[in-house]
mmCIF file of N, CA and C in Angstrom:
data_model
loop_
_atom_site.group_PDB
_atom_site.id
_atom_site.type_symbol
_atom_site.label_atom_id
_atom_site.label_comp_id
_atom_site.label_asym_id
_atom_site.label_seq_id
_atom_site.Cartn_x
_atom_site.Cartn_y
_atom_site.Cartn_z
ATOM 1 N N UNK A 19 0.852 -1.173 0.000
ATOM 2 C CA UNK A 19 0.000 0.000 0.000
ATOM 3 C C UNK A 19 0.891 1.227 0.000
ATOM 4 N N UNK A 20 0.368 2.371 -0.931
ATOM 5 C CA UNK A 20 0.907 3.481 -0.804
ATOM 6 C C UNK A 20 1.172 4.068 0.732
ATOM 7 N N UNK A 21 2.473 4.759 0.803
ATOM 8 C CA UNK A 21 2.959 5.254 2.590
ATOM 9 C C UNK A 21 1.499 6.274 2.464
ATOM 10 N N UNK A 22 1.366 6.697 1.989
ATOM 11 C CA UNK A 22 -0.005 7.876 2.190
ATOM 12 C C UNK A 22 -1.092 7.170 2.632
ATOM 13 N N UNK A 23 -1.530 5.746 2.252
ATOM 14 C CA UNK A 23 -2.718 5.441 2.089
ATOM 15 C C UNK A 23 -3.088 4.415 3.167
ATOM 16 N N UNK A 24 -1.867 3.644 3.984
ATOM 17 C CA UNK A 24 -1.500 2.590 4.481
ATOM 18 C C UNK A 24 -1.253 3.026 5.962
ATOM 19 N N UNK A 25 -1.346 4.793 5.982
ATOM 20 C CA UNK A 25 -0.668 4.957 7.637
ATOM 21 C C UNK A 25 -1.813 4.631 8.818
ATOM 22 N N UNK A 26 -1.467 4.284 9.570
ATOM 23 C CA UNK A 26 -2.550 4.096 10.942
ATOM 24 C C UNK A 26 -2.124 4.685 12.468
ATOM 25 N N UNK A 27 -2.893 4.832 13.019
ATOM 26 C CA UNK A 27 -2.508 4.564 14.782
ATOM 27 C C UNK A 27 -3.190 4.072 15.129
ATOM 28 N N UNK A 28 -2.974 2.840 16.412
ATOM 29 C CA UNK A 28 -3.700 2.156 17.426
ATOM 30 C C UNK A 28 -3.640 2.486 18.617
ATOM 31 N N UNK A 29 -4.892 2.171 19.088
ATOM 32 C CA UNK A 29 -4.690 2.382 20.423
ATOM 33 C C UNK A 29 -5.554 1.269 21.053
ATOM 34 N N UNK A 30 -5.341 1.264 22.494
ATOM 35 C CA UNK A 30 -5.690 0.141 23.178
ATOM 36 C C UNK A 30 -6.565 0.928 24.533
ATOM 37 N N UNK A 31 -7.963 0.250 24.957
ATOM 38 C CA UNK A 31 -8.031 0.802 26.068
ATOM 39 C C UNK A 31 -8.084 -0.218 27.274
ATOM 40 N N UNK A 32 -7.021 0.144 28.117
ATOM 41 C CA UNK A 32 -6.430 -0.282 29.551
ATOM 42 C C UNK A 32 -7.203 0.068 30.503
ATOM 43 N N UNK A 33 -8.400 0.926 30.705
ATOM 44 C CA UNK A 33 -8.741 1.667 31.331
ATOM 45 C C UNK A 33 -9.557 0.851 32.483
ATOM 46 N N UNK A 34 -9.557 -0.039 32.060
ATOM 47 C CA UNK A 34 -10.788 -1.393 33.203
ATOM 48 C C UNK A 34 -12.343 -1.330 33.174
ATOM 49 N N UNK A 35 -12.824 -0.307 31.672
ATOM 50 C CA UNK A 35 -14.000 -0.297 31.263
ATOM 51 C C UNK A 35 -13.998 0.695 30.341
ATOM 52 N N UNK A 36 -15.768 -0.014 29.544
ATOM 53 C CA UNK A 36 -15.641 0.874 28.414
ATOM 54 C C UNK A 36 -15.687 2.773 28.682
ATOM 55 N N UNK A 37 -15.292 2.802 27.687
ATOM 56 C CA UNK A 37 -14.791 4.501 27.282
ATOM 57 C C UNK A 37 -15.587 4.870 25.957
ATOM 58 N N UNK A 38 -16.164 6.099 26.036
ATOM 59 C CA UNK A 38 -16.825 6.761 25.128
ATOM 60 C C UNK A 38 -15.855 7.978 24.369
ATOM 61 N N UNK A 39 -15.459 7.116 22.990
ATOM 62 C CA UNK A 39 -14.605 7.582 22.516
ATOM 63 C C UNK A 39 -14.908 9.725 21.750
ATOM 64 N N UNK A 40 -16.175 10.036 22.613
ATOM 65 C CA UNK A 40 -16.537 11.003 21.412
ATOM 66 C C UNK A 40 -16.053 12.249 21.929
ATOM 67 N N UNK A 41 -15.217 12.916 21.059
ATOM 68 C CA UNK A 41 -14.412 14.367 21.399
ATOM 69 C C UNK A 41 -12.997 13.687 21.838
ATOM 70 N N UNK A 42 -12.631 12.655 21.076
ATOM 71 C CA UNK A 42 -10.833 12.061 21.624
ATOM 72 C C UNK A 42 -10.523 12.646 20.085
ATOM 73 N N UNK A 43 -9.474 13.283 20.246
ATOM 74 C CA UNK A 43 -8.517 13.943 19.543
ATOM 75 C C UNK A 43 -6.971 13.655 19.459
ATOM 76 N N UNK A 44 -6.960 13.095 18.295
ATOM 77 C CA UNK A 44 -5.109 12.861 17.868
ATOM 78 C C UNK A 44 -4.859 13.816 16.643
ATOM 79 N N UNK A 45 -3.810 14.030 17.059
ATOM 80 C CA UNK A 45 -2.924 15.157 16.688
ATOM 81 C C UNK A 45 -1.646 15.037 16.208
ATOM 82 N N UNK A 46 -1.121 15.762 15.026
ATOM 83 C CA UNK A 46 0.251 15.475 14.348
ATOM 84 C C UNK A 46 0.882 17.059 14.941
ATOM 85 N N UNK A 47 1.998 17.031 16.082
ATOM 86 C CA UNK A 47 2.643 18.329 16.351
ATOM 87 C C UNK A 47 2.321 19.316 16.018
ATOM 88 N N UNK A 48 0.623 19.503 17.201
ATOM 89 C CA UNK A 48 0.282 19.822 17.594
ATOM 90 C C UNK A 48 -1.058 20.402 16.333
ATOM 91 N N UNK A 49 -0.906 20.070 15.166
ATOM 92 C CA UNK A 49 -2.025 20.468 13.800
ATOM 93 C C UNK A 49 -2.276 18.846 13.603
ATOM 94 N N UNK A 50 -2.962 19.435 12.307
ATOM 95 C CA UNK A 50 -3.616 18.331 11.961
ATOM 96 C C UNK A 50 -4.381 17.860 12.320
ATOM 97 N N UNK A 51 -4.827 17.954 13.741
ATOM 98 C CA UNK A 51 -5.927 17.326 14.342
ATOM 99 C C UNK A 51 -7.144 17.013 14.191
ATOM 100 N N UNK A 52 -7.335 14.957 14.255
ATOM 101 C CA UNK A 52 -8.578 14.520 14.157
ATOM 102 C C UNK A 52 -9.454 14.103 15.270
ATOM 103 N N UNK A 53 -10.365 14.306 15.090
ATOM 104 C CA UNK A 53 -11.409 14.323 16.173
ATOM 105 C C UNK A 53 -12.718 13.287 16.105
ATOM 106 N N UNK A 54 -12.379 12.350 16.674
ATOM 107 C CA UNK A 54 -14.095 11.360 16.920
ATOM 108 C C UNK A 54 -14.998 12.326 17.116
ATOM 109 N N UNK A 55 -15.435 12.550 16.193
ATOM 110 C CA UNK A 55 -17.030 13.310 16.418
ATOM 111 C C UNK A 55 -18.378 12.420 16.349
ATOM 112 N N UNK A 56 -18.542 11.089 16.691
ATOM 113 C CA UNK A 56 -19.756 10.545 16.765
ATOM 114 C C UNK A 56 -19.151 9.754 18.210
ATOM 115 N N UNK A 57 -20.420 9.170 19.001
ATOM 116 C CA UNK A 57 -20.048 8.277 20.065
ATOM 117 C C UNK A 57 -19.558 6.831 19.424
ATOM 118 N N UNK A 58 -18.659 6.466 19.946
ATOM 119 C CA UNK A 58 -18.086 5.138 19.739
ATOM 120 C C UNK A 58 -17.684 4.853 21.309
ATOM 121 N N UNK A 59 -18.024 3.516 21.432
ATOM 122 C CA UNK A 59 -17.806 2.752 22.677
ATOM 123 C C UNK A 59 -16.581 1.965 22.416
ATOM 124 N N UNK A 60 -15.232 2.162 23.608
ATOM 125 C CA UNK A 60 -14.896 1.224 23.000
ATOM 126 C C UNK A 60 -14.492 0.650 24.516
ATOM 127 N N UNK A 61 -14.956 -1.163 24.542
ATOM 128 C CA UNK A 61 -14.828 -2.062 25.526
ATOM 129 C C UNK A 61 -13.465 -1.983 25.763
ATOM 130 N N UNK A 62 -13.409 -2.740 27.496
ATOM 131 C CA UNK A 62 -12.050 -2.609 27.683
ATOM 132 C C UNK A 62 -11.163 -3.322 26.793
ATOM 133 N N UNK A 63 -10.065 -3.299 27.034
ATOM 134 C CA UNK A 63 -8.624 -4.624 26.038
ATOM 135 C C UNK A 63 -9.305 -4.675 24.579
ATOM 136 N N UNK A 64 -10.425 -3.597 24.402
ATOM 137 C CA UNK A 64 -10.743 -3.689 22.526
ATOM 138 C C UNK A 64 -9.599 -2.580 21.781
ATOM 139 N N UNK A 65 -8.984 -2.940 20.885
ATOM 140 C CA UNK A 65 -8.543 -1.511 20.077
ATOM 141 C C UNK A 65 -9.491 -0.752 19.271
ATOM 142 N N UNK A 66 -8.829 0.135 18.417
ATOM 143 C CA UNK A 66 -9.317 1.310 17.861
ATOM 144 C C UNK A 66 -8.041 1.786 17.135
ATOM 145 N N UNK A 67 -8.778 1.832 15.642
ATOM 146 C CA UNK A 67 -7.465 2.116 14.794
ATOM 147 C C UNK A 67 -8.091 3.767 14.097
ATOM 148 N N UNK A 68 -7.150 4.485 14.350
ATOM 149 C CA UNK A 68 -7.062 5.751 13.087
ATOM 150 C C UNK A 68 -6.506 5.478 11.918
ATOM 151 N N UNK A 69 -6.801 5.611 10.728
ATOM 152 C CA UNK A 69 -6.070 5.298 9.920
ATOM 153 C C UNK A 69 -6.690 6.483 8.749
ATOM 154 N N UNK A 70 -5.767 6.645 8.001
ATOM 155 C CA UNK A 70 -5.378 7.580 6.827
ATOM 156 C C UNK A 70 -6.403 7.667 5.815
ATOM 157 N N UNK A 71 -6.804 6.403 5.593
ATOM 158 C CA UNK A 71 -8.015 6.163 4.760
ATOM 159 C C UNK A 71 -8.595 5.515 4.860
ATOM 160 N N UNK A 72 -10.126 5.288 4.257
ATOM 161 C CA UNK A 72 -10.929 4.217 4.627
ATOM 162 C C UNK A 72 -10.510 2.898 4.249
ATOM 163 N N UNK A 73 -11.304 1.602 4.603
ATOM 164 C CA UNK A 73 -10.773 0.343 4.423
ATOM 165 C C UNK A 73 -10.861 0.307 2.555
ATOM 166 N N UNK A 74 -11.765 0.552 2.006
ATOM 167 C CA UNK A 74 -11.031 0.626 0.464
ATOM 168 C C UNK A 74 -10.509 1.203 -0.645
ATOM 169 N N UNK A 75 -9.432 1.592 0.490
ATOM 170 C CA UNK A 75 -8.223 2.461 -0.405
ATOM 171 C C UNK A 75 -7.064 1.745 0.565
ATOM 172 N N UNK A 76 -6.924 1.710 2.240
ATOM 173 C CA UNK A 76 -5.844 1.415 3.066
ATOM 174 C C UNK A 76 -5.722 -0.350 2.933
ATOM 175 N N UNK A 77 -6.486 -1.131 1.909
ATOM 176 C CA UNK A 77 -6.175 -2.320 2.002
ATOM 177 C C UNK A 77 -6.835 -3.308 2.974
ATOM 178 N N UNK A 78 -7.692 -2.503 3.365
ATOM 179 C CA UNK A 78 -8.719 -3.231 4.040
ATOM 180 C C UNK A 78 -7.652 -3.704 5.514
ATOM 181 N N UNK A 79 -6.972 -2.672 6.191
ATOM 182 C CA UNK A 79 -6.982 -2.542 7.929
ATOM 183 C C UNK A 79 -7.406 -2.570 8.627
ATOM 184 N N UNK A 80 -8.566 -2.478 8.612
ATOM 185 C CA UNK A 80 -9.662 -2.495 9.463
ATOM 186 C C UNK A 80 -9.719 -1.122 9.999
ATOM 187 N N UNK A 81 -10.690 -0.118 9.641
ATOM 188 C CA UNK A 81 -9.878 1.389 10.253
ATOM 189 C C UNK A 81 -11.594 1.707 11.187
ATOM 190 N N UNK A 82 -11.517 1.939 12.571
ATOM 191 C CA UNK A 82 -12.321 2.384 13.085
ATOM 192 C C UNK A 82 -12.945 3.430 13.124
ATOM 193 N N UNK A 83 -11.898 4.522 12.783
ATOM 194 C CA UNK A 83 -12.236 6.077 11.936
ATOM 195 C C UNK A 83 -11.115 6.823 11.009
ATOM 196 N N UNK A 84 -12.145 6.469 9.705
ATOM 197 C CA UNK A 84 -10.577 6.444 8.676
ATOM 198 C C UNK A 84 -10.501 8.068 8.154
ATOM 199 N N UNK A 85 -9.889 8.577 9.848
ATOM 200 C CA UNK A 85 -9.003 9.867 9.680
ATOM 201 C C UNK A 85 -7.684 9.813 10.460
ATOM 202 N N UNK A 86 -6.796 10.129 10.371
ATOM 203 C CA UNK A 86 -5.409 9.737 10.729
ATOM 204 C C UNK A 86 -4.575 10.916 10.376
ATOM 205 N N UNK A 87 -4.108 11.785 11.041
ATOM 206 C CA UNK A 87 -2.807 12.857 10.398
ATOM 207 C C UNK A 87 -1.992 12.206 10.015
ATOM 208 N N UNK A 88 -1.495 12.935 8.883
ATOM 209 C CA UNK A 88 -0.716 12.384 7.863
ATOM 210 C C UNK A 88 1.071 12.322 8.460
ATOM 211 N N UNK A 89 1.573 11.324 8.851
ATOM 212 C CA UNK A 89 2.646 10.648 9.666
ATOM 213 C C UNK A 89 4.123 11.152 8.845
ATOM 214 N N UNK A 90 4.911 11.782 9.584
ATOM 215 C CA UNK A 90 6.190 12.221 9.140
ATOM 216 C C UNK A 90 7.277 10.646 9.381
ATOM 217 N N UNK A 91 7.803 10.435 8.191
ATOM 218 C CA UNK A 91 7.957 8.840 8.485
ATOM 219 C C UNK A 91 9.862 9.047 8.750
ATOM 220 N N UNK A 92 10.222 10.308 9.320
ATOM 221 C CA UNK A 92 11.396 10.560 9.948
ATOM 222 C C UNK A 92 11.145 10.769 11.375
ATOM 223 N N UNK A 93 10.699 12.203 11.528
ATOM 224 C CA UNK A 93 10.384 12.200 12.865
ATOM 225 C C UNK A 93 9.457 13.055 13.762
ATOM 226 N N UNK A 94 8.690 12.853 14.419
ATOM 227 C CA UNK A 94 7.286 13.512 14.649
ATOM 228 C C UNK A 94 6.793 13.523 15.944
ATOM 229 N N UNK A 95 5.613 14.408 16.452
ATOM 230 C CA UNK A 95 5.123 13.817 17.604
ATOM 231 C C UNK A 95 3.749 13.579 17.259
ATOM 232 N N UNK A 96 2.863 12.652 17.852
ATOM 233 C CA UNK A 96 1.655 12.522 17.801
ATOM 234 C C UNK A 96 1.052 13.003 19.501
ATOM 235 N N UNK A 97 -0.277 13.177 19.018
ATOM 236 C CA UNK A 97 -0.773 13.480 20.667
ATOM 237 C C UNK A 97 -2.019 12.827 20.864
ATOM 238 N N UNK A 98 -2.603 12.369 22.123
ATOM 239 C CA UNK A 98 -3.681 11.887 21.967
ATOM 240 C C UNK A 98 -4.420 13.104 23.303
ATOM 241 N N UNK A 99 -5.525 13.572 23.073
ATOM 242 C CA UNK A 99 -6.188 14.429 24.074
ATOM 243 C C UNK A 99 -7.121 13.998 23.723
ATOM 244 N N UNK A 100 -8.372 14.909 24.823
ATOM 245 C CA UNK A 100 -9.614 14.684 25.150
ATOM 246 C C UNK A 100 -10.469 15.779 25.953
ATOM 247 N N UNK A 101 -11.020 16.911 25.584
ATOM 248 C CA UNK A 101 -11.407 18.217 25.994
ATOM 249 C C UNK A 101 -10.351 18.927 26.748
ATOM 250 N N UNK A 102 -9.539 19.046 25.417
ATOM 251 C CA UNK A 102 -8.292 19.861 25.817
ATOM 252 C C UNK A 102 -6.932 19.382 27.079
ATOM 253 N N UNK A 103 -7.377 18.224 27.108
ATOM 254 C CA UNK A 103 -6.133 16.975 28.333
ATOM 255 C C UNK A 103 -5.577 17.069 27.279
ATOM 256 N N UNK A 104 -4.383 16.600 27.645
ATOM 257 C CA UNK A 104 -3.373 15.374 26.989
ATOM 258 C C UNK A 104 -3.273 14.396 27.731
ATOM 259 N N UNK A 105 -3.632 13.100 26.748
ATOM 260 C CA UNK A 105 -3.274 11.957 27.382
ATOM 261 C C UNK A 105 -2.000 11.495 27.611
ATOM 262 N N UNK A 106 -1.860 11.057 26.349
ATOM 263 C CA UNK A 106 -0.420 10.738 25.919
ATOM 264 C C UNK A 106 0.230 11.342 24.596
ATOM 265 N N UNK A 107 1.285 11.603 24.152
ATOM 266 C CA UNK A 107 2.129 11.888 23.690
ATOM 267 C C UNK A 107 3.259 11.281 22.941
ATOM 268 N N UNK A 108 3.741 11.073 21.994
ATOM 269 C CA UNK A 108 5.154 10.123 21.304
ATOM 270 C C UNK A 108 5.500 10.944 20.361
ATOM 271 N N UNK A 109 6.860 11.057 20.685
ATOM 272 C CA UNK A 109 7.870 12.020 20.043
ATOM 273 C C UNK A 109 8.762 11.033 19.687
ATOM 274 N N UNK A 110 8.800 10.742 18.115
ATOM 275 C CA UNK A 110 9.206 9.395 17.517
ATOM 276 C C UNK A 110 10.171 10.151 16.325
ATOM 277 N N UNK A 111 11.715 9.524 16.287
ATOM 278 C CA UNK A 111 12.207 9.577 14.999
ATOM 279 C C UNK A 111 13.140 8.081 14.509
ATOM 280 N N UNK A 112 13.839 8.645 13.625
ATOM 281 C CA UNK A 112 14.227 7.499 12.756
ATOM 282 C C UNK A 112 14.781 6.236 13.323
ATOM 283 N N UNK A 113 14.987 6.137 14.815
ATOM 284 C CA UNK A 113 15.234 5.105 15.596
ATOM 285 C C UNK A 113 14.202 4.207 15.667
ATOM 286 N N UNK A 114 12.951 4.596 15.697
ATOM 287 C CA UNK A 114 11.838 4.214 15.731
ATOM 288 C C UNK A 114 11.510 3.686 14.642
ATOM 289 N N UNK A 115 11.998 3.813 13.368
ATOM 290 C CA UNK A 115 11.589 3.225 12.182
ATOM 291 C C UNK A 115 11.805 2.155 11.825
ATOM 292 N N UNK A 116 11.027 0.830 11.192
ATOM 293 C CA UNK A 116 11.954 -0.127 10.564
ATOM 294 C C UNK A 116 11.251 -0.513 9.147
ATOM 295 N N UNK A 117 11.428 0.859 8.251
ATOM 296 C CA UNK A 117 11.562 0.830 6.950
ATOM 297 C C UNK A 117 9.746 1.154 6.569
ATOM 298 N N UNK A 118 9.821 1.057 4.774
ATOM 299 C CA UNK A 118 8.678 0.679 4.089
ATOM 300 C C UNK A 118 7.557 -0.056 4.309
ATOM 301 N N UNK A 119 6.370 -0.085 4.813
ATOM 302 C CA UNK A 119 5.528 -0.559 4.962
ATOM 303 C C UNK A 119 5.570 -1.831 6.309
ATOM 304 N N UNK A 120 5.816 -1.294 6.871
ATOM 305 C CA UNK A 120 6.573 -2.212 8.752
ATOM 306 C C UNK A 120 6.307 -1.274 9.223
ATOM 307 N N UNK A 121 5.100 -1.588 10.323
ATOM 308 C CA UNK A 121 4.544 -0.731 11.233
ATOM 309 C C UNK A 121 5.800 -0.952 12.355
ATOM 310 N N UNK A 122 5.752 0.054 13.371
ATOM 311 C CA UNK A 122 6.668 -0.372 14.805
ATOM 312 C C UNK A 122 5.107 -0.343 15.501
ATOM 313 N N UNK A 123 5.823 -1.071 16.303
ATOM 314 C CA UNK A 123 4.746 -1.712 17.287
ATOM 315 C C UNK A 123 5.345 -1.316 18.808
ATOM 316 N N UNK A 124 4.313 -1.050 19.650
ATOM 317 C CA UNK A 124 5.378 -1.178 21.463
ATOM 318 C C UNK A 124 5.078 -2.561 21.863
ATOM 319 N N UNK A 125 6.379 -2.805 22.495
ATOM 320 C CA UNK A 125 6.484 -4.351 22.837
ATOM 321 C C UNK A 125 5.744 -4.518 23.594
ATOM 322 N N UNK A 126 5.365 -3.186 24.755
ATOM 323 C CA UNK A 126 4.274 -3.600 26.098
ATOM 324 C C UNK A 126 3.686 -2.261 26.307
ATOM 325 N N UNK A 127 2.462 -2.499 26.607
ATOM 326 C CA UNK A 127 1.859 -1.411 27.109
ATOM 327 C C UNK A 127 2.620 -0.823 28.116
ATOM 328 N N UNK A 128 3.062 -1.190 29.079
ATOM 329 C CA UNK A 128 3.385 -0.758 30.298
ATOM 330 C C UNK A 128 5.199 0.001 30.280
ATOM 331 N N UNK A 129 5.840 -0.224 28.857
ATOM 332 C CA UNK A 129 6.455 0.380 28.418
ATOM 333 C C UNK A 129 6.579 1.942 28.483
ATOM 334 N N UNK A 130 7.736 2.833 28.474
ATOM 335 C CA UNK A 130 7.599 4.084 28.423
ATOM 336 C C UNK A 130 7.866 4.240 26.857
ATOM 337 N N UNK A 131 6.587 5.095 26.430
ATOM 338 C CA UNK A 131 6.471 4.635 24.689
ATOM 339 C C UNK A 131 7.379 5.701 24.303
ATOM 340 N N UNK A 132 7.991 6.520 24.777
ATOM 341 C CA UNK A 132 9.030 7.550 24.674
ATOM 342 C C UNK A 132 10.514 6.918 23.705
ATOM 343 N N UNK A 133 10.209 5.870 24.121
ATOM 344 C CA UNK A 133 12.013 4.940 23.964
ATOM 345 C C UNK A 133 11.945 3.733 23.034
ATOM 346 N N UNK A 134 12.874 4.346 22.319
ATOM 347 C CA UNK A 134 13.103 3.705 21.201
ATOM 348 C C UNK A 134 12.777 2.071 21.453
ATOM 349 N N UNK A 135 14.047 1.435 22.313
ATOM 350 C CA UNK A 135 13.702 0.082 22.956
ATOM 351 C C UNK A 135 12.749 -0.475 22.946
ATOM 352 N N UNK A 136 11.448 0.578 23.230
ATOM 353 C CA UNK A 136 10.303 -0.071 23.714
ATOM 354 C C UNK A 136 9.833 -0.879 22.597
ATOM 355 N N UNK A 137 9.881 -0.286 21.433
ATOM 356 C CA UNK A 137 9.388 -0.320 19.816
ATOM 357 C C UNK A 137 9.935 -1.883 19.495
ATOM 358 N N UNK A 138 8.768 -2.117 18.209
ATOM 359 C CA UNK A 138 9.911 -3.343 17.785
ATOM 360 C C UNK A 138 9.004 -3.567 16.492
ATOM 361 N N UNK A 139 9.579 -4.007 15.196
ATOM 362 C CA UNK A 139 9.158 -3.880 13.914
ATOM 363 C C UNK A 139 8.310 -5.098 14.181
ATOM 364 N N UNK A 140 6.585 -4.872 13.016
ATOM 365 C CA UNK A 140 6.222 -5.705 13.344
ATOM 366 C C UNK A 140 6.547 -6.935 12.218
ATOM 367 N N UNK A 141 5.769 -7.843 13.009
ATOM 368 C CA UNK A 141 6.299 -9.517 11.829
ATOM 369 C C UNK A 141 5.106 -9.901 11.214
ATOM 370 N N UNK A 142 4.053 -9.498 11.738
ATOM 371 C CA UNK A 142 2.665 -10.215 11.553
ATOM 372 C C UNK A 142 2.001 -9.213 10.285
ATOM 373 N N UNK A 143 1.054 -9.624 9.250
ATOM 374 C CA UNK A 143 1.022 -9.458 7.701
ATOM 375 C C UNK A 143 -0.145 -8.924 8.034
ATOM 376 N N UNK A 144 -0.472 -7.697 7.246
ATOM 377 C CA UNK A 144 -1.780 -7.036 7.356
ATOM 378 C C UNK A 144 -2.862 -7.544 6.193
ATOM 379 N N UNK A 145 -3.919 -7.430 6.056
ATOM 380 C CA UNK A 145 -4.509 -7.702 4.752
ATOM 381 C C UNK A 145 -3.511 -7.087 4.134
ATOM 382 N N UNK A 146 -3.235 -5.998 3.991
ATOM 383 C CA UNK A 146 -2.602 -5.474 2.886
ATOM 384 C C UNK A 146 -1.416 -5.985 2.062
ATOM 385 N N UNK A 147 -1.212 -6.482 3.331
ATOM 386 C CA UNK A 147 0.258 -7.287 2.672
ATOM 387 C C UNK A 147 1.649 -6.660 3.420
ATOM 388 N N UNK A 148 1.401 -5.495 4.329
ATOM 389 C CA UNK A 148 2.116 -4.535 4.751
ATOM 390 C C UNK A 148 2.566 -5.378 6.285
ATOM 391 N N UNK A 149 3.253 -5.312 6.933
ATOM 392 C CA UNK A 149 3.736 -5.525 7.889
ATOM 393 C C UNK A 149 2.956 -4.866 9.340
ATOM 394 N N UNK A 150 1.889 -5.562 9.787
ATOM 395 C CA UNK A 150 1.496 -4.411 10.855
ATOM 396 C C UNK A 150 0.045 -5.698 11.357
ATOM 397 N N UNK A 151 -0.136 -5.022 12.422
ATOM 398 C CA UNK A 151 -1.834 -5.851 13.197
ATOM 399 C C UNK A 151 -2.314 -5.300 13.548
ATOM 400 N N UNK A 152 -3.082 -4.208 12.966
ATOM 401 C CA UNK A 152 -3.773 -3.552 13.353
ATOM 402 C C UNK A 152 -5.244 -4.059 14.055
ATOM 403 N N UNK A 153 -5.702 -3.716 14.709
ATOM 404 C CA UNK A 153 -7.372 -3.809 15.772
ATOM 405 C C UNK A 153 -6.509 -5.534 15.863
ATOM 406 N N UNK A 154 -4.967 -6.033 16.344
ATOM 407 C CA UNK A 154 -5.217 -7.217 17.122
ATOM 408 C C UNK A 154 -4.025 -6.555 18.063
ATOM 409 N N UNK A 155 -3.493 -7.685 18.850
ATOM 410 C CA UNK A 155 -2.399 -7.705 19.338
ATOM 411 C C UNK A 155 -1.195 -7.249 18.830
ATOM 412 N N UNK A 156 -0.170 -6.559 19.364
ATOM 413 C CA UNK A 156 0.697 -6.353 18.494
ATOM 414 C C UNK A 156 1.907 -7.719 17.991
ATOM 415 N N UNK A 157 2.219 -7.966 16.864
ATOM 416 C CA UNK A 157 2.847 -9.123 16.545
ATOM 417 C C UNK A 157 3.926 -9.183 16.816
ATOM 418 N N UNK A 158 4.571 -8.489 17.473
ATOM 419 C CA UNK A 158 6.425 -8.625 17.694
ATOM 420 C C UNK A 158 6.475 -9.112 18.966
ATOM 421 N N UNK A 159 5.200 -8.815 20.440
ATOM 422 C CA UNK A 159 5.120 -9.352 21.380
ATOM 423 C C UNK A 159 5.936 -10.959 21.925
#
C-alpha cells in the first residue's frame, strides 16, 4: 500500500472499562488534528485504529475512523487528548523506524512509549500485505 494510504494509529483501552470515545482527539505536532465526532464505545482490552483512509483504499486494515494525520515517516510527535487533556504523547524519529511498509509496534503497554527500545518492527502481515496488526495484538510481542 501506498505510505499515504496505508498509515494508521492504534490504540488500546487499559482503562478497566468501556470509554466513550466522542471528542478524543489525535494530533500530528500539535495540527492536523482529528477528532471522533460521533459516540463510539470502545470495551475494555478492545482496540481502535485511526487510519489515513478508509478500508477501500488502506487495504482493508480495518480502520475504526478512517481519519489519521498524515505521519512524518522521519520524525514527529503525535498526541492523543480529550477536551483539551493530553493523554499521551510520542515524540518518535528514525530510531523508531523499521523501513517501508513495517509498522513499529510497542512491545508492552506498560512500556515508556518515549524509547526507542520499547518499539519493535512488526512480523505479523496485514490484509494489505504490509507488515502491521492492526485492531489485534501487536505481533512482535
Amino acid at each position: 500500500i501506498a505510505d499515504s494510504e496505508g498509515e494508521y494509529v492504534e490504540l488500546i483501552n487499559l482503562k478497566g472499562e468501556p470509554i466513550n470515545l466522542l471528542g478524543l482527539q489525535l494530533s500530528k505536532a500539535g495540527s492536523s488534528t482529528k477528532t471522533v465526532s460521533s459516540a463510539v464505545v470502545l470495551e475494555d482490552g478492545a482496540y481502535f485504529v485511526f487510519a489515513r483512509t478508509d478500508d477501500t483504499e488502506n487495504g482493508g486494515i480495518g480502520a475504526d475512523w478512517p481519519q489519521c494525520p498524515s505521519l512524518t515517516n522521519s520524525a514527529d510527535t503525535i498526541t492523543l487528548s480529550y477536551d483539551g487533556t493530553e493523554i499521551d504523547a510520542l515524540t518518535y524519529t528514525t530510531a523508531f523506524g523499521f523501513g517501508d511498509g513495517i509498522a513499529a509496534e510497542l512491545r508492552d503497554p506498560s512500556l515508556d512509549n518515549g524509547v526507542a527500545e520499547s518499539w519493535c518492527a512488526a512480523v505479523g502481515v496485514s490484509p494489505s500485505g504490509d507488515k502491521g496488526s492492526p485492531g489485534e495484538p501487536n505481533s512482535c510481542l
